[in-house]
Structures are given as C-alpha cells and as structure tokens.
C-alpha cells in the first residue's frame, strides 16, 4: 500500500482529548490483552498526549487517517478495519497482533511491494499457524525473531493454508512493511536488536525437522513465491489487442533509438543486425506496467522483419539485407515521430545492475552500459556480433589511407565497406576483371607475407577480407535477451561438450564454458538431472580462479542431445556449441 509516496496528505492537527480517548478505547477493544500492560504505573501510553492525525490517499486510491507522535507514524485508521499498528508500534508491542512467520528472503520481497504468498508461509515456533479468519489483521515476523516487520490482512482463513504443499495464491494482503514510504515518514529507525531465543527455548520452539531443512525450505519457498507473484501480476494485467501491442513496440523502438542508441552514437554503431536491434534496443525499452510483456508474436506483424519493413515504409529507418541477414543501416532522426516523442519509464530502468565491461580501454566504437544483469527470461536467442579494431602499423596505415578511424571497432561488413571505399578512391579494381583488386603498397604491407610480395599482384575482395580480419584485434558484442550489449575482448568462445570414458568403460558427458553465456551451472545441473534422469555434478575446471571461476559439468551417460537441447532453449547459438566424441576415437583405435 505504501510502496510509493502518498498521492495526497493533509496537514497534521492535534487530536482533542476526547477523540484521542475514543481512538484509544477502540484500540483496547480490538486488542484487550495490551490494555492491562499499558495501564500499569510507569508504562508508556498506547496513545501519547502529543498524538496528531492527518487524512491521506495512497497512490492506488486507498483513503485513511495516519496518527503520528514523537516524529513517528504509530497508527493507521482504514475503512472497515480495526486500528492498524505501524511497525514502530509493533516494535513496542510485538504481540499486539497474531503473527504469521516467514523467512528473511521473503521479507525482502515484501519490501519490494509484493504480498505474502502461501509458499512463503512457515509454521511458527509452536509448529502451528495461528487461527485467523480472512480479512483479519496479522503481523509478519521472521522465523526465530521477536519483532514484526510487516502488517497486513489475511487473504484467506489460516485454516485453509497447507504449509509445504503446492498451494498457490496470496496468504496476506500487505498494508505496511519496514522500509516502505510510511516508515520513511518517521525517524527511519531500525527494529530493536533481534535476539534469538536461548538454547533452551530453541529446543522448545523449533523442532528437529525444522532445524534440519528450514534453510532448504526457505530457498524453495522463495522461488515458488516469486514465480507465483510474477504469474499473478501477469494475470492481473489487462491483455492488449494486437493494435495496442503494435503501438507499444513502435514506441519502444523510438525510445531505444532516440534515448539509448542516440543520434550522437548512431553513426559509430551502425549498421547493426535486426536481431540485435530488437533484443538490445526494443525489448528493454518497453514501458513498465501495461505493455511490459509485449512481444512481436502478439503484434499484427507477427514477425520482426515485417515490423521493420513497416517502419521503413514510414521513413523512420532504413534496412538492408546482407547475406540473408537484415541490417539497420540508417535512422531518420528528423522524422516527426521522434520530434513529438515523450520519454517514459522503461522495464530496463526498473532493475539497474552493473555489468562487466571490456578491460582494455578500447571501448569507443562499441560502448557498453551497466543495466539489467538479470531480467525476466526472454524467448529471443543470445546474439553475438563479431567486431574488429585496427592494430599493428600496417593495418593502421591502411585504415588511415582509407580515411577511416583507427579507434573505432568495425563489423566484418563495415571492413568490407572500408575496403570498397579504398579500392574506389584509388582505382584499384582490375579493368579486365572487376572482381579482382590490385595489391598496392598499403594492401601489400597489410595482408601479404614477405615471400608473397613479388608473386601476388591481385586478389578478390573476399580473399583480401579473409587475410585482413585476422590481422585486426578481435572483439565481440554479446547481447543476452533483454539486456544491454556487453563488449568482450577476443573471439567468442564456444561451449565445449565432450563425451568420454571415465573409470574404465563408464561414459560421461562433460560441459565446459557455460559462464561465457551467463548459464547458471547449478540450474543446468538441476535441469539435466530431470531431463536425463541421471546424476549431474559440477566442479572447478583446470585454470579456474576465484576472480574468473570456470566450472566443469559432468552428467552420466552419452547426453549430448539433451545438453544441446537445453543450451538451445537457454538461447545459446547452435554454432557456439562444439561437440567432441572421444569414445568413438577409442573404439576406432581397437
């Protein structure tokens, strides 16, 4: 409820004594067990004399009254509910409400604005869940700690909750949680020191079964709760028509080109492939909320190529086909669509995290951004764009003579363009055979060996490119689905899948190189165990270091087909999966 700042808050005014007593009696009637405690001599009053109140409205349209004293919001009054204690009051009176227990990772989800899902509910210290009816107020505590960190209302009766089952749905509708905007209206103090119970109490409050598996359960329940929360959010979002999806994708394209690629960087970045354009500049720039899951398959175009051709007809951009791949070659930033375009919040800006950058310092030609290390899974494959930078005196001299930057990184197609410009500028095309290019002194130094200086006088453009590219410094731009392109030095390394014998005649399948494509080795082991119905383990590979860990995954049996199928489903390009069968080699030696 208080995930975002209040949309409206009136001025605070002191409560009259009669109003304060009336509100206090209402709280005593709702929570009679604290009346005696607060009535004792020297006890802190439940409603201080300095109590003030103000009406408010939340960002989602909920109206209520907040009561404040000593620079802390202490109570809320919401329609049809008993007085609601804030976390500041709950820390003074931890037992004022019945408690629903969860674990720390789930509390982090609540702080992010989620409701408490059924998989995130754990039995209390007595091994039970308190008997609470639907709609009643409850406090939310971390298992083993004394102080509540959130308050909400039950989404269903606690008797209907089956802990450690596959039940789905919400358990508690969250009202207020530690570190939300209501908490920031106070002095922003943290909870009192949370002390675990004594060793004697531990044996009484947590049974042996809980002690053994609470850690594993917590991990599983958080995962289930996260999945259910995401599914429920998607279900609650209104489904868009194909025309509405068209509008979302068009706006995402305009946003990506104008604010992410930018007119300043476009000249050095183009051309880029259609798949890179879509995964790196369109998908991350979809709006938050409605339309955040819009996809080309839901649009009227159905295919990316049709979408881009439509944009080309509108004269927003220009595309060109090269060797079967559609490339973005230019953008018309003077188009009226760009001039009247308004910036909005994107799904990319919702989860910013740092990403690795190339460490050689040469990132002028293909800059990397530090956004979205991990986002919701996309269906698009991983895209690899190989880049080359001039290096060495001969190559640098050739690019200087061709009047092209030596600091920029070039795709293979761009290098062909540089060569074509150089050939045209210097009239090097063979007049009898236009496919052949005369080898001038610059090309001679750049691509020929010493023994070839007097034997080779002309080559085709493809032969020159085949010799030129290996002389340049290789880089590659790796684009994960829904993430910023990441620049890496060197050629892309494949994932090596090796089938070999271990311990005599036992066949195993070894996988090395998953880290190159952000494939989690633990998830891969779990998936292969289910898919192959066989044991899958992983260990550090030779050459692994703490800074650059490399893992070697082993799965029992000949499992290349399953490994390849799983890697392809995770977006790894097929050409980046290399298979070697050492078992056949051994057989052939016999």
mmCIF file of C-alpha atoms in Angstrom, residues 16-271:
data_model
loop_
_atom_site.group_PDB
_atom_site.id
_atom_site.type_symbol
_atom_site.label_atom_id
_atom_site.label_comp_id
_atom_site.label_asym_id
_atom_site.label_seq_id
_atom_site.Cartn_x
_atom_site.Cartn_y
_atom_site.Cartn_z
ATOM 1 C CA UNK A 16 -8.747 16.572 21.050
ATOM 2 C CA UNK A 17 -8.554 14.664 24.306
ATOM 3 C CA UNK A 18 -11.983 13.138 23.739
ATOM 4 C CA UNK A 19 -11.007 11.953 20.211
ATOM 5 C CA UNK A 20 -7.731 10.526 21.487
ATOM 6 C CA UNK A 21 -9.502 8.596 24.285
ATOM 7 C CA UNK A 22 -12.129 7.355 21.840
ATOM 8 C CA UNK A 23 -9.447 6.092 19.452
ATOM 9 C CA UNK A 24 -7.530 4.521 22.357
ATOM 10 C CA UNK A 25 -10.646 2.705 23.589
ATOM 11 C CA UNK A 26 -11.219 1.436 20.053
ATOM 12 C CA UNK A 27 -7.694 0.000 20.076
ATOM 13 C CA UNK A 28 -8.181 -1.533 23.563
ATOM 14 C CA UNK A 29 -11.412 -3.183 22.434
ATOM 15 C CA UNK A 30 -9.629 -4.625 19.402
ATOM 16 C CA UNK A 31 -6.546 -5.730 21.381
ATOM 17 C CA UNK A 32 -7.696 -6.230 25.011
ATOM 18 C CA UNK A 33 -4.512 -8.064 26.074
ATOM 19 C CA UNK A 34 -2.461 -4.834 25.904
ATOM 20 C CA UNK A 35 -4.852 -2.710 27.983
ATOM 21 C CA UNK A 36 -3.599 -4.062 31.291
ATOM 22 C CA UNK A 37 0.041 -3.635 30.225
ATOM 23 C CA UNK A 38 -0.422 -0.010 29.165
ATOM 24 C CA UNK A 39 -2.462 0.802 32.310
ATOM 25 C CA UNK A 40 0.361 -0.171 34.706
ATOM 26 C CA UNK A 41 2.193 2.556 36.599
ATOM 27 C CA UNK A 42 5.103 3.949 34.616
ATOM 28 C CA UNK A 43 4.019 2.216 31.391
ATOM 29 C CA UNK A 44 4.232 4.108 28.126
ATOM 30 C CA UNK A 45 0.706 5.129 26.992
ATOM 31 C CA UNK A 46 -0.680 3.469 23.891
ATOM 32 C CA UNK A 47 -1.835 6.845 22.564
ATOM 33 C CA UNK A 48 0.572 9.643 23.637
ATOM 34 C CA UNK A 49 -0.828 13.063 24.539
ATOM 35 C CA UNK A 50 1.053 14.542 21.579
ATOM 36 C CA UNK A 51 -0.813 12.351 19.075
ATOM 37 C CA UNK A 52 -1.660 14.141 15.811
ATOM 38 C CA UNK A 53 -3.642 12.955 12.815
ATOM 39 C CA UNK A 54 -3.949 13.686 9.088
ATOM 40 C CA UNK A 55 -6.021 12.271 6.251
ATOM 41 C CA UNK A 56 -4.167 10.671 3.349
ATOM 42 C CA UNK A 57 -4.655 8.964 -0.012
ATOM 43 C CA UNK A 58 -2.272 6.345 -1.368
ATOM 44 C CA UNK A 59 -1.058 6.017 -4.966
ATOM 45 C CA UNK A 60 -3.595 3.212 -5.534
ATOM 46 C CA UNK A 61 -6.598 5.196 -4.259
ATOM 47 C CA UNK A 62 -6.891 3.969 -0.646
ATOM 48 C CA UNK A 63 -8.044 6.648 1.820
ATOM 49 C CA UNK A 64 -7.320 6.673 5.538
ATOM 50 C CA UNK A 65 -6.018 8.549 8.561
ATOM 51 C CA UNK A 66 -2.483 8.347 9.927
ATOM 52 C CA UNK A 67 -1.738 9.101 13.598
ATOM 53 C CA UNK A 68 1.708 10.455 14.457
ATOM 54 C CA UNK A 69 3.571 11.160 17.703
ATOM 55 C CA UNK A 70 7.241 11.728 18.592
ATOM 56 C CA UNK A 71 8.111 12.009 14.902
ATOM 57 C CA UNK A 72 6.780 8.504 14.188
ATOM 58 C CA UNK A 73 3.614 7.264 12.465
ATOM 59 C CA UNK A 74 2.094 4.993 15.129
ATOM 60 C CA UNK A 75 -1.381 4.039 13.920
ATOM 61 C CA UNK A 76 -3.483 3.895 10.777
ATOM 62 C CA UNK A 77 -7.236 4.051 10.532
ATOM 63 C CA UNK A 78 -8.546 2.381 7.399
ATOM 64 C CA UNK A 79 -12.120 1.751 6.389
ATOM 65 C CA UNK A 80 -13.697 -1.398 7.909
ATOM 66 C CA UNK A 81 -10.527 -2.317 9.839
ATOM 67 C CA UNK A 82 -9.542 -2.084 13.486
ATOM 68 C CA UNK A 83 -6.791 0.456 14.283
ATOM 69 C CA UNK A 84 -3.726 -0.726 12.372
ATOM 70 C CA UNK A 85 -0.400 -0.509 14.264
ATOM 71 C CA UNK A 86 2.647 0.551 12.252
ATOM 72 C CA UNK A 87 5.995 -1.214 12.630
ATOM 73 C CA UNK A 88 7.038 1.483 15.118
ATOM 74 C CA UNK A 89 4.109 0.470 17.372
ATOM 75 C CA UNK A 90 4.658 -3.240 16.707
ATOM 76 C CA UNK A 91 8.236 -2.936 17.964
ATOM 77 C CA UNK A 92 6.868 -1.522 21.233
ATOM 78 C CA UNK A 93 4.182 -4.225 21.434
ATOM 79 C CA UNK A 94 5.388 -7.246 19.386
ATOM 80 C CA UNK A 95 2.455 -9.442 20.449
ATOM 81 C CA UNK A 96 -0.356 -6.987 19.677
ATOM 82 C CA UNK A 97 -1.364 -8.995 16.568
ATOM 83 C CA UNK A 98 -1.295 -12.723 15.767
ATOM 84 C CA UNK A 99 1.919 -13.472 13.871
ATOM 85 C CA UNK A 100 2.445 -15.191 10.530
ATOM 86 C CA UNK A 101 6.034 -16.397 10.136
ATOM 87 C CA UNK A 102 8.233 -16.329 7.070
ATOM 88 C CA UNK A 103 11.971 -16.107 6.267
ATOM 89 C CA UNK A 104 14.296 -13.187 5.523
ATOM 90 C CA UNK A 105 14.418 -13.569 1.691
ATOM 91 C CA UNK A 106 10.611 -13.337 1.622
ATOM 92 C CA UNK A 107 10.693 -10.147 3.729
ATOM 93 C CA UNK A 108 12.934 -8.654 1.027
ATOM 94 C CA UNK A 109 10.187 -9.387 -1.492
ATOM 95 C CA UNK A 110 7.633 -7.696 0.760
ATOM 96 C CA UNK A 111 9.841 -4.611 0.996
ATOM 97 C CA UNK A 112 9.800 -4.542 -2.822
ATOM 98 C CA UNK A 113 5.998 -4.284 -2.659
ATOM 99 C CA UNK A 114 4.849 -7.898 -3.004
ATOM 100 C CA UNK A 115 2.101 -9.547 -0.948
ATOM 101 C CA UNK A 116 2.960 -12.599 1.147
ATOM 102 C CA UNK A 117 2.317 -15.693 -0.956
ATOM 103 C CA UNK A 118 1.258 -19.052 0.513
ATOM 104 C CA UNK A 119 4.589 -20.774 -0.337
ATOM 105 C CA UNK A 120 6.327 -18.121 1.800
ATOM 106 C CA UNK A 121 4.383 -19.020 4.979
ATOM 107 C CA UNK A 122 6.172 -21.111 7.629
ATOM 108 C CA UNK A 123 4.871 -22.709 10.834
ATOM 109 C CA UNK A 124 5.508 -20.654 13.976
ATOM 110 C CA UNK A 125 7.765 -21.669 16.883
ATOM 111 C CA UNK A 126 4.999 -23.977 18.127
ATOM 112 C CA UNK A 127 4.841 -25.699 14.749
ATOM 113 C CA UNK A 128 1.420 -24.198 14.007
ATOM 114 C CA UNK A 129 -0.147 -21.282 12.143
ATOM 115 C CA UNK A 130 -2.369 -19.060 14.338
ATOM 116 C CA UNK A 131 -6.114 -19.397 13.848
ATOM 117 C CA UNK A 132 -7.006 -16.220 11.926
ATOM 118 C CA UNK A 133 -10.016 -15.553 9.729
ATOM 119 C CA UNK A 134 -9.988 -13.982 6.292
ATOM 120 C CA UNK A 135 -9.685 -10.176 6.436
ATOM 121 C CA UNK A 136 -8.271 -10.045 9.985
ATOM 122 C CA UNK A 137 -5.062 -8.148 10.771
ATOM 123 C CA UNK A 138 -1.822 -10.084 11.268
ATOM 124 C CA UNK A 139 1.816 -9.191 11.877
ATOM 125 C CA UNK A 140 4.561 -10.794 9.768
ATOM 126 C CA UNK A 141 7.720 -11.957 11.539
ATOM 127 C CA UNK A 142 10.954 -13.662 10.522
ATOM 128 C CA UNK A 143 11.149 -17.190 11.878
ATOM 129 C CA UNK A 144 13.131 -17.168 15.124
ATOM 130 C CA UNK A 145 12.946 -13.381 15.725
ATOM 131 C CA UNK A 146 10.729 -11.422 18.109
ATOM 132 C CA UNK A 147 9.833 -8.247 16.250
ATOM 133 C CA UNK A 148 7.308 -7.920 13.399
ATOM 134 C CA UNK A 149 8.486 -6.314 10.165
ATOM 135 C CA UNK A 150 5.157 -6.003 8.338
ATOM 136 C CA UNK A 151 1.406 -5.906 8.883
ATOM 137 C CA UNK A 152 -1.434 -6.945 6.616
ATOM 138 C CA UNK A 153 -4.788 -8.702 6.348
ATOM 139 C CA UNK A 154 -5.352 -12.404 5.715
ATOM 140 C CA UNK A 155 -6.295 -13.192 2.127
ATOM 141 C CA UNK A 156 -7.926 -16.425 3.304
ATOM 142 C CA UNK A 157 -8.560 -18.236 6.547
ATOM 143 C CA UNK A 158 -5.384 -19.652 8.088
ATOM 144 C CA UNK A 159 -7.191 -22.997 8.421
ATOM 145 C CA UNK A 160 -7.217 -23.220 4.621
ATOM 146 C CA UNK A 161 -3.437 -22.825 4.316
ATOM 147 C CA UNK A 162 -1.435 -26.018 3.854
ATOM 148 C CA UNK A 163 2.217 -25.311 4.580
ATOM 149 C CA UNK A 164 4.845 -27.119 2.458
ATOM 150 C CA UNK A 165 2.271 -28.022 -0.163
ATOM 151 C CA UNK A 166 1.848 -26.885 -3.734
ATOM 152 C CA UNK A 167 -0.868 -24.401 -2.789
ATOM 153 C CA UNK A 168 -0.797 -21.211 -4.827
ATOM 154 C CA UNK A 169 -2.077 -17.714 -4.236
ATOM 155 C CA UNK A 170 -1.768 -14.979 -1.653
ATOM 156 C CA UNK A 171 -1.733 -15.586 2.092
ATOM 157 C CA UNK A 172 -1.568 -11.970 3.349
ATOM 158 C CA UNK A 173 -2.505 -8.706 1.636
ATOM 159 C CA UNK A 174 0.256 -6.341 2.697
ATOM 160 C CA UNK A 175 -0.662 -2.992 4.255
ATOM 161 C CA UNK A 176 2.647 -1.719 5.609
ATOM 162 C CA UNK A 177 6.215 -3.039 5.801
ATOM 163 C CA UNK A 178 9.524 -1.925 7.265
ATOM 164 C CA UNK A 179 11.361 0.472 4.884
ATOM 165 C CA UNK A 180 8.274 1.477 2.885
ATOM 166 C CA UNK A 181 7.184 5.117 2.466
ATOM 167 C CA UNK A 182 5.088 5.104 5.649
ATOM 168 C CA UNK A 183 8.200 4.042 7.584
ATOM 169 C CA UNK A 184 10.150 6.926 5.987
ATOM 170 C CA UNK A 185 7.597 9.381 7.454
ATOM 171 C CA UNK A 186 9.052 8.515 10.865
ATOM 172 C CA UNK A 187 12.601 8.777 12.196
ATOM 173 C CA UNK A 188 13.662 5.852 9.948
ATOM 174 C CA UNK A 189 14.904 3.867 12.916
ATOM 175 C CA UNK A 190 15.655 0.166 12.508
ATOM 176 C CA UNK A 191 13.991 -2.602 14.525
ATOM 177 C CA UNK A 192 15.327 -3.236 18.033
ATOM 178 C CA UNK A 193 18.151 -5.762 18.209
ATOM 179 C CA UNK A 194 16.525 -9.030 17.263
ATOM 180 C CA UNK A 195 17.655 -11.664 19.729
ATOM 181 C CA UNK A 196 17.262 -15.324 19.028
ATOM 182 C CA UNK A 197 15.759 -17.302 21.835
ATOM 183 C CA UNK A 198 18.014 -19.049 24.340
ATOM 184 C CA UNK A 199 19.333 -22.533 23.616
ATOM 185 C CA UNK A 200 16.683 -23.916 25.943
ATOM 186 C CA UNK A 201 13.950 -22.051 24.098
ATOM 187 C CA UNK A 202 15.339 -23.117 20.736
ATOM 188 C CA UNK A 203 14.817 -26.749 21.524
ATOM 189 C CA UNK A 204 11.275 -25.991 22.582
ATOM 190 C CA UNK A 205 10.247 -23.602 19.819
ATOM 191 C CA UNK A 206 11.881 -25.238 16.806
ATOM 192 C CA UNK A 207 11.508 -28.959 16.337
ATOM 193 C CA UNK A 208 14.243 -31.135 14.874
ATOM 194 C CA UNK A 209 12.632 -31.339 11.446
ATOM 195 C CA UNK A 210 12.535 -27.530 11.161
ATOM 196 C CA UNK A 211 16.176 -27.208 12.231
ATOM 197 C CA UNK A 212 17.320 -29.646 9.550
ATOM 198 C CA UNK A 213 15.531 -28.297 6.500
ATOM 199 C CA UNK A 214 14.438 -24.720 7.185
ATOM 200 C CA UNK A 215 17.273 -23.383 5.021
ATOM 201 C CA UNK A 216 16.371 -25.559 2.028
ATOM 202 C CA UNK A 217 12.678 -24.882 2.525
ATOM 203 C CA UNK A 218 13.279 -21.156 2.607
ATOM 204 C CA UNK A 219 15.071 -21.254 -0.743
ATOM 205 C CA UNK A 220 12.368 -23.397 -2.340
ATOM 206 C CA UNK A 221 9.507 -21.329 -0.934
ATOM 207 C CA UNK A 222 11.025 -18.020 -2.022
ATOM 208 C CA UNK A 223 11.428 -19.417 -5.532
ATOM 209 C CA UNK A 224 7.811 -20.635 -5.585
ATOM 210 C CA UNK A 225 6.511 -17.375 -4.136
ATOM 211 C CA UNK A 226 8.441 -15.348 -6.712
ATOM 212 C CA UNK A 227 7.095 -17.455 -9.584
ATOM 213 C CA UNK A 228 3.522 -17.204 -8.311
ATOM 214 C CA UNK A 229 3.861 -13.470 -7.725
ATOM 215 C CA UNK A 230 5.110 -12.954 -11.301
ATOM 216 C CA UNK A 231 2.355 -15.154 -12.730
ATOM 217 C CA UNK A 232 -0.313 -13.332 -10.739
ATOM 218 C CA UNK A 233 0.979 -9.934 -11.852
ATOM 219 C CA UNK A 234 0.806 -11.069 -15.469
ATOM 220 C CA UNK A 235 -2.714 -12.443 -14.975
ATOM 221 C CA UNK A 236 -3.852 -9.174 -13.406
ATOM 222 C CA UNK A 237 -2.530 -7.096 -16.292
ATOM 223 C CA UNK A 238 -5.126 -6.392 -18.986
ATOM 224 C CA UNK A 239 -4.465 -8.239 -22.232
ATOM 225 C CA UNK A 240 -3.561 -5.926 -25.067
ATOM 226 C CA UNK A 241 -5.029 -6.113 -28.552
ATOM 227 C CA UNK A 242 -2.659 -6.582 -31.490
ATOM 228 C CA UNK A 243 -3.037 -2.885 -32.364
ATOM 229 C CA UNK A 244 -2.087 -1.892 -28.810
ATOM 230 C CA UNK A 245 0.935 -4.215 -28.931
ATOM 231 C CA UNK A 246 1.901 -2.574 -32.248
ATOM 232 C CA UNK A 247 1.853 0.821 -30.553
ATOM 233 C CA UNK A 248 3.919 -0.436 -27.596
ATOM 234 C CA UNK A 249 6.603 -1.919 -29.858
ATOM 235 C CA UNK A 250 6.730 1.153 -32.079
ATOM 236 C CA UNK A 251 7.187 3.407 -29.044
ATOM 237 C CA UNK A 252 9.839 1.033 -27.667
ATOM 238 C CA UNK A 253 11.708 1.233 -30.982
ATOM 239 C CA UNK A 254 11.549 5.036 -30.987
ATOM 240 C CA UNK A 255 12.670 5.177 -27.348
ATOM 241 C CA UNK A 256 15.562 2.768 -27.953
ATOM 242 C CA UNK A 257 16.814 4.663 -31.000
ATOM 243 C CA UNK A 258 16.389 8.156 -29.536
ATOM 244 C CA UNK A 259 17.485 7.691 -25.913
ATOM 245 C CA UNK A 260 19.582 4.515 -25.927
ATOM 246 C CA UNK A 261 21.343 4.354 -29.283
ATOM 247 C CA UNK A 262 21.106 8.190 -29.523
ATOM 248 C CA UNK A 263 21.758 10.344 -32.615
ATOM 249 C CA UNK A 264 25.303 11.035 -31.366
ATOM 250 C CA UNK A 265 26.342 7.365 -31.203
ATOM 251 C CA UNK A 266 24.334 6.083 -34.162
ATOM 252 C CA UNK A 267 26.992 6.887 -36.759
ATOM 253 C CA UNK A 268 29.613 4.797 -34.986
ATOM 254 C CA UNK A 269 27.278 1.928 -34.034
ATOM 255 C CA UNK A 270 25.535 1.325 -37.367
ATOM 256 C CA UNK A 271 24.989 -0.984 -39.075
#
